[in-house]
Coordinates of C-alpha atoms in Angstrom, one line a residue:
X3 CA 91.6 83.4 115.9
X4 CA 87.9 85.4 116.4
X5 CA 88.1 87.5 118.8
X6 CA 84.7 88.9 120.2
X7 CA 84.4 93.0 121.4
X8 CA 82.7 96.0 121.9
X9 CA 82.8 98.1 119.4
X10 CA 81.6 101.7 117.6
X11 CA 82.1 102.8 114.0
X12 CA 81.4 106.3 113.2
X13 CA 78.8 107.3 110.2
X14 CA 78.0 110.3 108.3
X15 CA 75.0 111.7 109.8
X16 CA 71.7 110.0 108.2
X17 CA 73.5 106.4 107.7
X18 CA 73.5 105.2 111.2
X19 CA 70.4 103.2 110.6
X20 CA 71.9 101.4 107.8
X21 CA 75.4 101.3 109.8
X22 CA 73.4 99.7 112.4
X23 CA 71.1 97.1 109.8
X24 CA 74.8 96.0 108.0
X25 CA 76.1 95.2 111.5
X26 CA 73.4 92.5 112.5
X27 CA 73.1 91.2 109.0
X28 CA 76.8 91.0 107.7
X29 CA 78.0 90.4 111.6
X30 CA 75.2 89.2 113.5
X31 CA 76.1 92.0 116.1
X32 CA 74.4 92.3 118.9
X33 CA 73.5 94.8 121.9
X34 CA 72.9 97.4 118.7
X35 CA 72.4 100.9 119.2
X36 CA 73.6 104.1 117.9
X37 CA 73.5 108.1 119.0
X38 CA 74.1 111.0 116.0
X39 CA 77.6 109.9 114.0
X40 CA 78.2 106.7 116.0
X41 CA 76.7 103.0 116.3
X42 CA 77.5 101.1 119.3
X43 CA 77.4 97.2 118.8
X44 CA 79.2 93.8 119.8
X45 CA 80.9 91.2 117.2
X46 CA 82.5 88.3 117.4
X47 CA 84.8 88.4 114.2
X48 CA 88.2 88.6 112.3
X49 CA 89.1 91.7 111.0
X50 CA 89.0 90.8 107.5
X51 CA 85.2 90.7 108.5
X52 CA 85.1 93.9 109.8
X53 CA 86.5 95.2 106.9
X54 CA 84.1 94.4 104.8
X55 CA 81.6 97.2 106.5
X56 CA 80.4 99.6 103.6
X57 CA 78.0 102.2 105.4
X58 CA 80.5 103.0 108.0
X59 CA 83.9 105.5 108.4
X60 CA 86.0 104.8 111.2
X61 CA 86.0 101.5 113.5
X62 CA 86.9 101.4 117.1
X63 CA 87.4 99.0 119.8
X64 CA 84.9 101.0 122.3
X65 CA 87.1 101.6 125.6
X66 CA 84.2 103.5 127.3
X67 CA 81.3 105.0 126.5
X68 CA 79.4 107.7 129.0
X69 CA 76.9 110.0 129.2
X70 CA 77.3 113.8 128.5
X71 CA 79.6 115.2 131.1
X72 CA 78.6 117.7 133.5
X73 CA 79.3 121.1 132.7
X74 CA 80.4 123.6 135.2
X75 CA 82.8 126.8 134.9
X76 CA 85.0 125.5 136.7
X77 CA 87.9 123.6 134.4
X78 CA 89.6 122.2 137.2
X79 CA 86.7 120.3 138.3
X80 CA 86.1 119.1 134.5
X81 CA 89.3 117.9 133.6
X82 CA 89.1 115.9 137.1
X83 CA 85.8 114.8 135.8
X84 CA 87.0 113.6 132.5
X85 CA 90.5 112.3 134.2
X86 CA 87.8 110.3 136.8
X87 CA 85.9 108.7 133.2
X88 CA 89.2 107.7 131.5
X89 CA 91.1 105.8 134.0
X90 CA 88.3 104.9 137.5
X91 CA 88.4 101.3 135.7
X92 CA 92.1 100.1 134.5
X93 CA 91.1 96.6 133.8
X94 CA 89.3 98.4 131.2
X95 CA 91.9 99.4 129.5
X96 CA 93.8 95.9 129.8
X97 CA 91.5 94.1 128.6
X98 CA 90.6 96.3 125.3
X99 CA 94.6 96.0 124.7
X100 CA 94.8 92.6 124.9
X101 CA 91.6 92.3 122.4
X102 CA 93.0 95.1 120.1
X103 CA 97.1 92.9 120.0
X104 CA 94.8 90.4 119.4
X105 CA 92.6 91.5 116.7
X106 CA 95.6 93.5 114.9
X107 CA 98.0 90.5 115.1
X108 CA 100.4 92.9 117.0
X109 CA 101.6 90.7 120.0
X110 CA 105.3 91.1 120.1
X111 CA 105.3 94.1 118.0
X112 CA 106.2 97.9 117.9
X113 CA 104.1 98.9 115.1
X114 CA 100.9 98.9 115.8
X115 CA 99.9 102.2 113.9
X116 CA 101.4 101.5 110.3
X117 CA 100.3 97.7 110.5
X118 CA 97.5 98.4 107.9
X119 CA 98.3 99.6 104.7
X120 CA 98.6 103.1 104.5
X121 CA 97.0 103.4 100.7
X122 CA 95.2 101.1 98.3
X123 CA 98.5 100.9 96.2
X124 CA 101.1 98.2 96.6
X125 CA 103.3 98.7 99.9
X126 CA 105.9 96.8 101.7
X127 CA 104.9 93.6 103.4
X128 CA 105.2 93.1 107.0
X129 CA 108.2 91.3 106.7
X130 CA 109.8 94.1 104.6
X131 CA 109.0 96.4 107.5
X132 CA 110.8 95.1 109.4
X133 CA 114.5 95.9 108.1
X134 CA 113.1 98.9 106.7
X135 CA 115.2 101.8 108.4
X136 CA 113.6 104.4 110.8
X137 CA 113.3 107.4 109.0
X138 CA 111.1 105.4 106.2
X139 CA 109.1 104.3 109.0
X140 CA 108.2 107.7 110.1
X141 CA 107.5 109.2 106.7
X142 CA 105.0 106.2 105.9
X143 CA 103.5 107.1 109.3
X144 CA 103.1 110.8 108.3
X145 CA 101.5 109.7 105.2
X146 CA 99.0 107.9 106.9
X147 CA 98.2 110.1 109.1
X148 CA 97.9 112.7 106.8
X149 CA 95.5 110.8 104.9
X150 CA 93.1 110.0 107.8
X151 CA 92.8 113.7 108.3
X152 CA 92.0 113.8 105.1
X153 CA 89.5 111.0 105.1
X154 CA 87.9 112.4 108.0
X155 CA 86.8 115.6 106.7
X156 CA 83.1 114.1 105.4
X157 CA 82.5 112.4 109.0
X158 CA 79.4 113.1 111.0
X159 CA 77.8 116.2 111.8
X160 CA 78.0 116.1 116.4
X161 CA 81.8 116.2 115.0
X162 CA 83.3 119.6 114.9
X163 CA 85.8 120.9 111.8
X164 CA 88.9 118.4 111.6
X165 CA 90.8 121.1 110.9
X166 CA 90.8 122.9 114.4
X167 CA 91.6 119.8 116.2
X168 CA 94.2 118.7 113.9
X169 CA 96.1 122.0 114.4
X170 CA 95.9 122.1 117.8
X171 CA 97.2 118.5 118.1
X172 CA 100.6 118.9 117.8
X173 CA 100.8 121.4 120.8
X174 CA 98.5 118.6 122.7
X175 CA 101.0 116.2 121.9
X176 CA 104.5 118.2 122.3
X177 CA 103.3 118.9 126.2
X178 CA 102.5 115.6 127.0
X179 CA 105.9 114.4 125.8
X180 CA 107.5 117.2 127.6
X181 CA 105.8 116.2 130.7
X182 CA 106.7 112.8 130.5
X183 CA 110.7 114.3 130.5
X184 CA 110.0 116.8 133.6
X185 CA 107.7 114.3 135.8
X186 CA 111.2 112.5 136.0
X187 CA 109.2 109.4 135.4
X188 CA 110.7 106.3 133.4
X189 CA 108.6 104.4 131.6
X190 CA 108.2 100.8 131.5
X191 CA 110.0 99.6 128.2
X192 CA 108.7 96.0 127.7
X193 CA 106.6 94.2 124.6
X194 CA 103.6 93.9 127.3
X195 CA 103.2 97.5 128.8
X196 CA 105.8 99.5 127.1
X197 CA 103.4 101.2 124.8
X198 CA 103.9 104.4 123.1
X199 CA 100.7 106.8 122.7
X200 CA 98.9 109.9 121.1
X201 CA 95.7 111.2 122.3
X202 CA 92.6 112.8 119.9
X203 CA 90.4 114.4 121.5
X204 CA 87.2 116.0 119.5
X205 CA 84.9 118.1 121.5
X206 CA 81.5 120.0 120.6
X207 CA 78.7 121.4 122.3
X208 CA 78.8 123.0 126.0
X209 CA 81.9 121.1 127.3
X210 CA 83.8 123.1 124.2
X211 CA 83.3 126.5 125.1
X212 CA 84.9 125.8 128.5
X213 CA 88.2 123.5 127.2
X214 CA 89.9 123.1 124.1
X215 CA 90.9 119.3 122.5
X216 CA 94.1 120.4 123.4
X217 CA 93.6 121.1 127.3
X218 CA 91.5 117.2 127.5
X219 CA 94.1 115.7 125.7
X220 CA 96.9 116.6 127.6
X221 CA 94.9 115.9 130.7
X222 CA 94.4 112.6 129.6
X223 CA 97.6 111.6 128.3
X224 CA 99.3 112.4 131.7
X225 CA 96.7 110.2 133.4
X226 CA 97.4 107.4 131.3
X227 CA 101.2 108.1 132.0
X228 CA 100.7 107.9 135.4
X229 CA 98.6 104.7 135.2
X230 CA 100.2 102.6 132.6
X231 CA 104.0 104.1 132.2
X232 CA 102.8 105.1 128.6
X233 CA 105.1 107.0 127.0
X234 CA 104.0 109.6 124.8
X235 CA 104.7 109.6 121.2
X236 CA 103.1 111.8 118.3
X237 CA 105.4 110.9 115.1
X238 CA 105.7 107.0 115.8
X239 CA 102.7 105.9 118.2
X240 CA 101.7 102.1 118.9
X241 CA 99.0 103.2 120.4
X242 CA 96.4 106.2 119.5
X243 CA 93.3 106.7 121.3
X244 CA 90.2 108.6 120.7
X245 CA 88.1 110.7 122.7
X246 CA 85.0 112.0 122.0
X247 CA 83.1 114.2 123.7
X248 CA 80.1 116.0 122.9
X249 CA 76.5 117.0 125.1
X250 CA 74.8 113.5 123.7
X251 CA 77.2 111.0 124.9
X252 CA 81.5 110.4 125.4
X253 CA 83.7 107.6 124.3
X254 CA 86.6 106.4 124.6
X255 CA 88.0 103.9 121.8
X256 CA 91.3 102.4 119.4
X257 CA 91.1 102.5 115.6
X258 CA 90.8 98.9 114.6
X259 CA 92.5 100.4 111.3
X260 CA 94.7 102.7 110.0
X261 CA 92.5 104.0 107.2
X262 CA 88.9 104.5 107.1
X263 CA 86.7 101.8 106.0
X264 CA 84.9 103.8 103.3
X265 CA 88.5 104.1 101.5
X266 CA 87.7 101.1 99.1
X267 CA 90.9 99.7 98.0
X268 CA 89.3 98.7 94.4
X269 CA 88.1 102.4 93.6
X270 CA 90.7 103.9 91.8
X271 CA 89.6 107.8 91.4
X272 CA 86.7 108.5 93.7
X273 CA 83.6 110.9 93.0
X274 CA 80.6 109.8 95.3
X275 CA 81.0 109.3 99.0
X276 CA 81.1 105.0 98.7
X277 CA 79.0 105.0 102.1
X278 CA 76.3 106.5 100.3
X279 CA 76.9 105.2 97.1
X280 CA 76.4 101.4 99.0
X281 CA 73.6 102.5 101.4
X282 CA 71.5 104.1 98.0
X283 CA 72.5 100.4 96.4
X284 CA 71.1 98.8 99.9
X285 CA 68.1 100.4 99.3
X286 CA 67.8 99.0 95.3
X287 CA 67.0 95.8 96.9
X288 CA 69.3 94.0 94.2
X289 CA 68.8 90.6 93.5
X290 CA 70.6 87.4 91.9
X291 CA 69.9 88.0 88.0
X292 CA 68.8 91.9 88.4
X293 CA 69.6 94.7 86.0
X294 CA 70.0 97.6 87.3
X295 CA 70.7 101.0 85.8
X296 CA 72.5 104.1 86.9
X297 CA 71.9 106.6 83.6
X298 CA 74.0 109.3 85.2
X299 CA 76.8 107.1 86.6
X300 CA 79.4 109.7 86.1
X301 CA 82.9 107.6 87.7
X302 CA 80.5 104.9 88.1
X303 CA 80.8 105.0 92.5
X304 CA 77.1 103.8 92.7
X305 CA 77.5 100.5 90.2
X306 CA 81.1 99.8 91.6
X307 CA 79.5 99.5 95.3
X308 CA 76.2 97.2 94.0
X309 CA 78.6 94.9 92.0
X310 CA 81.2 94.6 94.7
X311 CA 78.2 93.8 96.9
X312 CA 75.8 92.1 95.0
X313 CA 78.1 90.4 92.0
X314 CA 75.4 88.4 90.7
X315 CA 73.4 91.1 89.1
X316 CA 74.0 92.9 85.9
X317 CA 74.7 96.8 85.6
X318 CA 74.8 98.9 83.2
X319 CA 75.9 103.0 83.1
X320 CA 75.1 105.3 80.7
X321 CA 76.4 109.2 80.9
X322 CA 76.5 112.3 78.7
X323 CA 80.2 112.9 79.4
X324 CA 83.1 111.3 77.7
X325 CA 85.8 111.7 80.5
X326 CA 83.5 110.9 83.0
X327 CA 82.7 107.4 80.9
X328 CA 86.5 107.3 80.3
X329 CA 87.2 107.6 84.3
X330 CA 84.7 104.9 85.5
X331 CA 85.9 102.7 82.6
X332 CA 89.2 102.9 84.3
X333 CA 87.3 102.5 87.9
X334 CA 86.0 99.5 86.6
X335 CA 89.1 98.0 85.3
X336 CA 90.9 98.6 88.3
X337 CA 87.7 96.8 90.6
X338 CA 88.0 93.7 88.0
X339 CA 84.4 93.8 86.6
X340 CA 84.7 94.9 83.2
X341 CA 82.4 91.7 82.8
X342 CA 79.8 93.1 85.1
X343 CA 79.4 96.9 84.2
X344 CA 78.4 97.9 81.1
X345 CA 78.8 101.4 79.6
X346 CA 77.2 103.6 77.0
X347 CA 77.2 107.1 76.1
X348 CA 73.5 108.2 76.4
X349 CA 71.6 111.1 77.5
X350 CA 69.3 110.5 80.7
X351 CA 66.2 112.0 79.0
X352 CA 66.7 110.3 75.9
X353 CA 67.9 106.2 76.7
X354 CA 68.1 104.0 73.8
X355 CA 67.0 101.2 76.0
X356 CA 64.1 99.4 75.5
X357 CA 60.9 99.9 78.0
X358 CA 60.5 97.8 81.1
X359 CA 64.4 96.2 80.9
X360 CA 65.6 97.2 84.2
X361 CA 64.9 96.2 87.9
X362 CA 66.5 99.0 89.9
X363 CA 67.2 102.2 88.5
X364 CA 69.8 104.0 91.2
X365 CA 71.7 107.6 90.3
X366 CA 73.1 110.7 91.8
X367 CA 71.9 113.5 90.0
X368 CA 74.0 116.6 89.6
X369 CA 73.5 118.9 91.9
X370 CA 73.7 121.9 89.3
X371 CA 77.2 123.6 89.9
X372 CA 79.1 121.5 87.3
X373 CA 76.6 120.9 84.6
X374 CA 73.9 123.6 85.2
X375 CA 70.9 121.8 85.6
X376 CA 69.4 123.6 88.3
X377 CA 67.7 125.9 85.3
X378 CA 66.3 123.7 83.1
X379 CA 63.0 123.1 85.0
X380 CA 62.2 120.3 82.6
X381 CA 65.6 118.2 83.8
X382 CA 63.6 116.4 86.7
X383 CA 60.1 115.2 85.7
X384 CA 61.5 114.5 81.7
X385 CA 64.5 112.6 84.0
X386 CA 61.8 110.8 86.2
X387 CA 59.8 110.0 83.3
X388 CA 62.5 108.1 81.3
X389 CA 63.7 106.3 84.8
X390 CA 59.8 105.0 84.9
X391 CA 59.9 104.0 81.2
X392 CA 63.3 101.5 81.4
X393 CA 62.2 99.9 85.0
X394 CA 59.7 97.0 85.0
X395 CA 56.6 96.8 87.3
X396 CA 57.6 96.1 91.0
X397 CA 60.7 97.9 90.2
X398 CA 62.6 100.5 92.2
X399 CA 64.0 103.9 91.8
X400 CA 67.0 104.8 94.2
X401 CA 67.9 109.3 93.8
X402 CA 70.2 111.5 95.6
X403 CA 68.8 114.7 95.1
X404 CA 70.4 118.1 96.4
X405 CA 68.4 120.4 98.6
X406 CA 67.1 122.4 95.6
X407 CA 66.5 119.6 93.8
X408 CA 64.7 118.1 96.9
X409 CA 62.4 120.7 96.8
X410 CA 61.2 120.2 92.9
X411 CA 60.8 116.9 93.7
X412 CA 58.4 117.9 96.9
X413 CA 56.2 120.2 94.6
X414 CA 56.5 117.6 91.8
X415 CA 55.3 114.4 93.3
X416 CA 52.6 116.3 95.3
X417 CA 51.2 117.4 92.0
X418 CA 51.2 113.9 90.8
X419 CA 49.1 112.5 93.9
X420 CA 46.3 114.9 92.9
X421 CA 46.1 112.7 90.1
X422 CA 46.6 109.2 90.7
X423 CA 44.7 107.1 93.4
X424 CA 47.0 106.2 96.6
X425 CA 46.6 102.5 96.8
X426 CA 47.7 99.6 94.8
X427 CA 47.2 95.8 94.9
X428 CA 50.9 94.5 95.4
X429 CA 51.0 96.3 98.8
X430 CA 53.8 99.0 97.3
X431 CA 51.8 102.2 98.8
X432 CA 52.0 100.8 101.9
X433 CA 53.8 103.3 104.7
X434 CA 57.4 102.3 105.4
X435 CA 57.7 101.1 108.8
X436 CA 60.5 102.2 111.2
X437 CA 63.0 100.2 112.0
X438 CA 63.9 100.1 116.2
X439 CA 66.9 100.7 117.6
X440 CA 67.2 97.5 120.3
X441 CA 70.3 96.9 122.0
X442 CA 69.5 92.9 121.8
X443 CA 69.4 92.7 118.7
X444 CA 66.6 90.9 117.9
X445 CA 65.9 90.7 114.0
X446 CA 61.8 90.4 115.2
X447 CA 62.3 94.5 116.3
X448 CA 63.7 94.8 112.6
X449 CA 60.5 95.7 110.6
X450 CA 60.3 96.7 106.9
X451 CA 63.2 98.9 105.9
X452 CA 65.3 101.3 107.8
X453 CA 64.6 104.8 109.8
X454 CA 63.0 107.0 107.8
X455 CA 63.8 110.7 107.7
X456 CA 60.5 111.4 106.2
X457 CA 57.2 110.0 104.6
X458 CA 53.8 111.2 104.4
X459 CA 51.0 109.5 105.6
X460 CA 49.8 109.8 102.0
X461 CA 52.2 108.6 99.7
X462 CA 53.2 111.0 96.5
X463 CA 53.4 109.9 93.6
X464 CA 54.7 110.4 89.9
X465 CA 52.6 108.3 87.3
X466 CA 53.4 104.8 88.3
X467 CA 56.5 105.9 90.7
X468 CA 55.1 105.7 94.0
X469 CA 57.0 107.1 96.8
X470 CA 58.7 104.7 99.3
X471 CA 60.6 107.2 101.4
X472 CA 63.0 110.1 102.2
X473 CA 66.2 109.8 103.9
X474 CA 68.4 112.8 104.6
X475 CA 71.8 112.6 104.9
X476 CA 75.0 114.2 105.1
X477 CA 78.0 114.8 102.4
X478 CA 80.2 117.2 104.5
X479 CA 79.5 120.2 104.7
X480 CA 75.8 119.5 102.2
X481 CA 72.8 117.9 103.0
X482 CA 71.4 116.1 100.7
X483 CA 68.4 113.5 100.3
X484 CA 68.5 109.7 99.0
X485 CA 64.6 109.3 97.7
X486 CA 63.2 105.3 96.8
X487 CA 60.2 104.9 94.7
X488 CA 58.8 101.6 93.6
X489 CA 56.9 101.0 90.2
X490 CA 53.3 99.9 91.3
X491 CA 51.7 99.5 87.5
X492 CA 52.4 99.9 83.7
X493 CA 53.7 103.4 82.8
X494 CA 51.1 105.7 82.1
X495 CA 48.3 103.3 84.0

């Protein structure tokens, strides 16, 4: 049964206009909008829908969602504050529940966390799990909680270090079961409100340098006590609820899932971040019958993501390395298209492909600390210039680039628009438009492409390569910058 609800899924920072594009066209959501690291949207769909979401991290049944709270000195008056935004509206919370049972399939169960499989390997059904004794239980729970902190490390930049809130957590979590023993209280122990709970609380900005995760989360877990005759849980939770809280916005949400979505399931040893790898494919604009090229495919993250997405189009990888051919062989075997991904051991200045054979040409390149690169001033434009050989005209070109690399890439295209004119006839130097951020929805506010983080009003250039914009976006703790040129003539024309 579809079951419609609010929603927000986190993104690294620099994806959450594709997070938000993805949403209307795979979903049809609606009431779109997003802040730094979040998108805010409704959906009426199954989870096995919602799954499918490639430019996002975490999904969340949205709870509440608020402004910036006021900051004072005084932490009384905050915590009452935050207490006040948690719980002023317990239908709320009800009626999110009843969506989330509903959503999970969890009516009538006590599992609610480990539900979802904990890793992409083979684990016991639900039916399994259910004579499975309590100590395996808890370890599987550990493990997948152990893995989300893991997973979480890459997420946006308004979040602060996993690390410091995941340390702190246990002490958040140890008082509030402590004072659910010395308030004297009993909890409720039925299937409909007998739920047990952990609070995460992430905090940045003002509101952090007057209370820790630790001092919200408690203050929030005894309020839900209070209300609901929750009883608090860290090892074994049916229930875990988020809170963020930063100085451009606060929410309040469930994980939909145990794991991330960008944990694919068919990638077996991972090497680029698959939320950029699919948002860089996004921007290929692939097509039925395509071939598309990544000459530097390394694991092969990029061509996985595009052939998942877009199976109708035929890819090829080519890269100088023989393990990292050997481990996106086995990447490829493991995702079932060793009949869509071809590989070949070729140097990325040197193809022995023939001229003009390829639609989309999409690639991470190094970033210099494991293959040196960064010295060889020749790597990019000789690179560039074998890219625009293989691709056809009308054509794209899809780069991550680091922040050096960025900067070659300034001084080099720049150079190039000296000497080539700035127009062309098929409409390809035209200026990228912006795409708006409407809460309604409507695909008429959707204009050509997504938000761009930068493109000059004169386009640059590199022979035929004209530039089609510059997105910055977050790996963690590294910046980095996803560039799109399209092919507007013959090379050397």
């Amino acid at each position: 049964m579809a079951a419609g609800g609010r929603f927000f899924c986190t993104a690294g920072r620099g994806l959450e206009p594709f997070l938000a594009r993805e949403l209307r066209a795979r979903l049809g959501a609606t009431e779109v909008d997003y802040v730094a690291g979040k998108v805010f949207f409704t959906a009426d769909a199954e989870p096995s829908e919602l799954k499918k979401i490639k430019s996002g991290e975490r999904l969340f049944l949205l709870i509440k969602k608020h402004g910036p709270l006021p900051v004072s000195g005084h932490k009384g008056k905050m915590l009452h504050e935050i207490r006040s935004l948690v719980i002023e509206e317990p239908k709320d919370w009800l009626d999110v529940i009843a969506a989330w049972k509903n959503l999970r399939g969890c009516e009538g169960k006590k599992d609610g966390v480990s539900q979802e499989n904990p890793s992409p390997c083979k684990r016991k059904s639900e039916e399994e799990m259910d004579v499975v004794t309590k100590r395996q239980k808890t370890e599987q729970v550990r493990e997948i909680v152990s893995e989300e902190c893991q997973a979480g490390a890459e997420e946006n930049g308004v979040v602060p270090d996993r690390k410091s809130d995941e340390e702190g957590q246990p002490e958040t979590e140890a008082s509030l079961e402590e004072s659910s023993k010395s308030s004297g209280e009993k909890p409720v122990e039925n299937e409909k409100h007998g739920f047990s709970f952990r609070v995460s609380c992430r905090c940045s900005g003002a509101i952090a340098k007057i209370l820790t995760s630790q001092e919200i989360g408690r203050a929030i877990g005894i309020a839900l006590m209070k209300q609901f005759r929750w009883r608090a849980d860290l090892r074994n939770p049916d229930l875990e609820i988020f809170v963020h809280l930063n100085d451009i916005h606060s929410a309040v949400g469930i994980p939909l899932f145990s794991l991330p979505l960008a944990n694919r399931e068919y990638i077996k040893t991972a090497g680029l971040r698959s939320t950029i790898a699919w948002a860089m494919a996004s921007l290929a604009e692939i097509s039925a019958g395509d071939f598309v090229l990544d000459p530097m495919c390394g694991l092969g993250t990029i061509l996985l993501e595009a052939a998942t997405e877009w199976p109708e189009a035929c890819y090829w990888g080519t890269d100088i390395s023989d393990s990292q051919l050997e481990g996106a062989g086995v990447n490829i075997k493991t995702a079932g298209l060793v009949d869509k991904i071809e590989l070949l051991k070729a140097s990325v200045k040197a193809l022995p492909l023939p001229s003009e054979s390829f639609d989309a040409v999409v690639s991470d390149i190094p970033f210099g600390k494991k293959f040196k690169i960064t010295k060889d001033v020749r790597f990019l434009p000789d690179t560039l210039q074998e890219m625009e050989r293989v691709l056809r005209v009308g054509g794209t070109v899809v780069l991550l680039l680091s922040q050096d690399l960025h900067k070659r890439m300034d001084s080099i295209t720049k150079s190039g628009e000296n000497q080539s004119p700035n127009t062309s006839s098929d409409g390809a130097g035209e200026t990228t438009a912006v795409e708006t951020s409407s809460s309604d929805g409507n695909s008429s506010s959707v204009v050509k492409g997504v938000e761009e983080a930068f493109l000059s009003s004169r386009q640059p250039r590199f022979g035929s390569l004209v530039l089609d914009g510059v997105y910055e976006v977050s790996l963690g703790k590294t910046v980095a910058f996803i560039y799109k040129y399209r092919k507007v003539s013959a090379a050397g024309n």
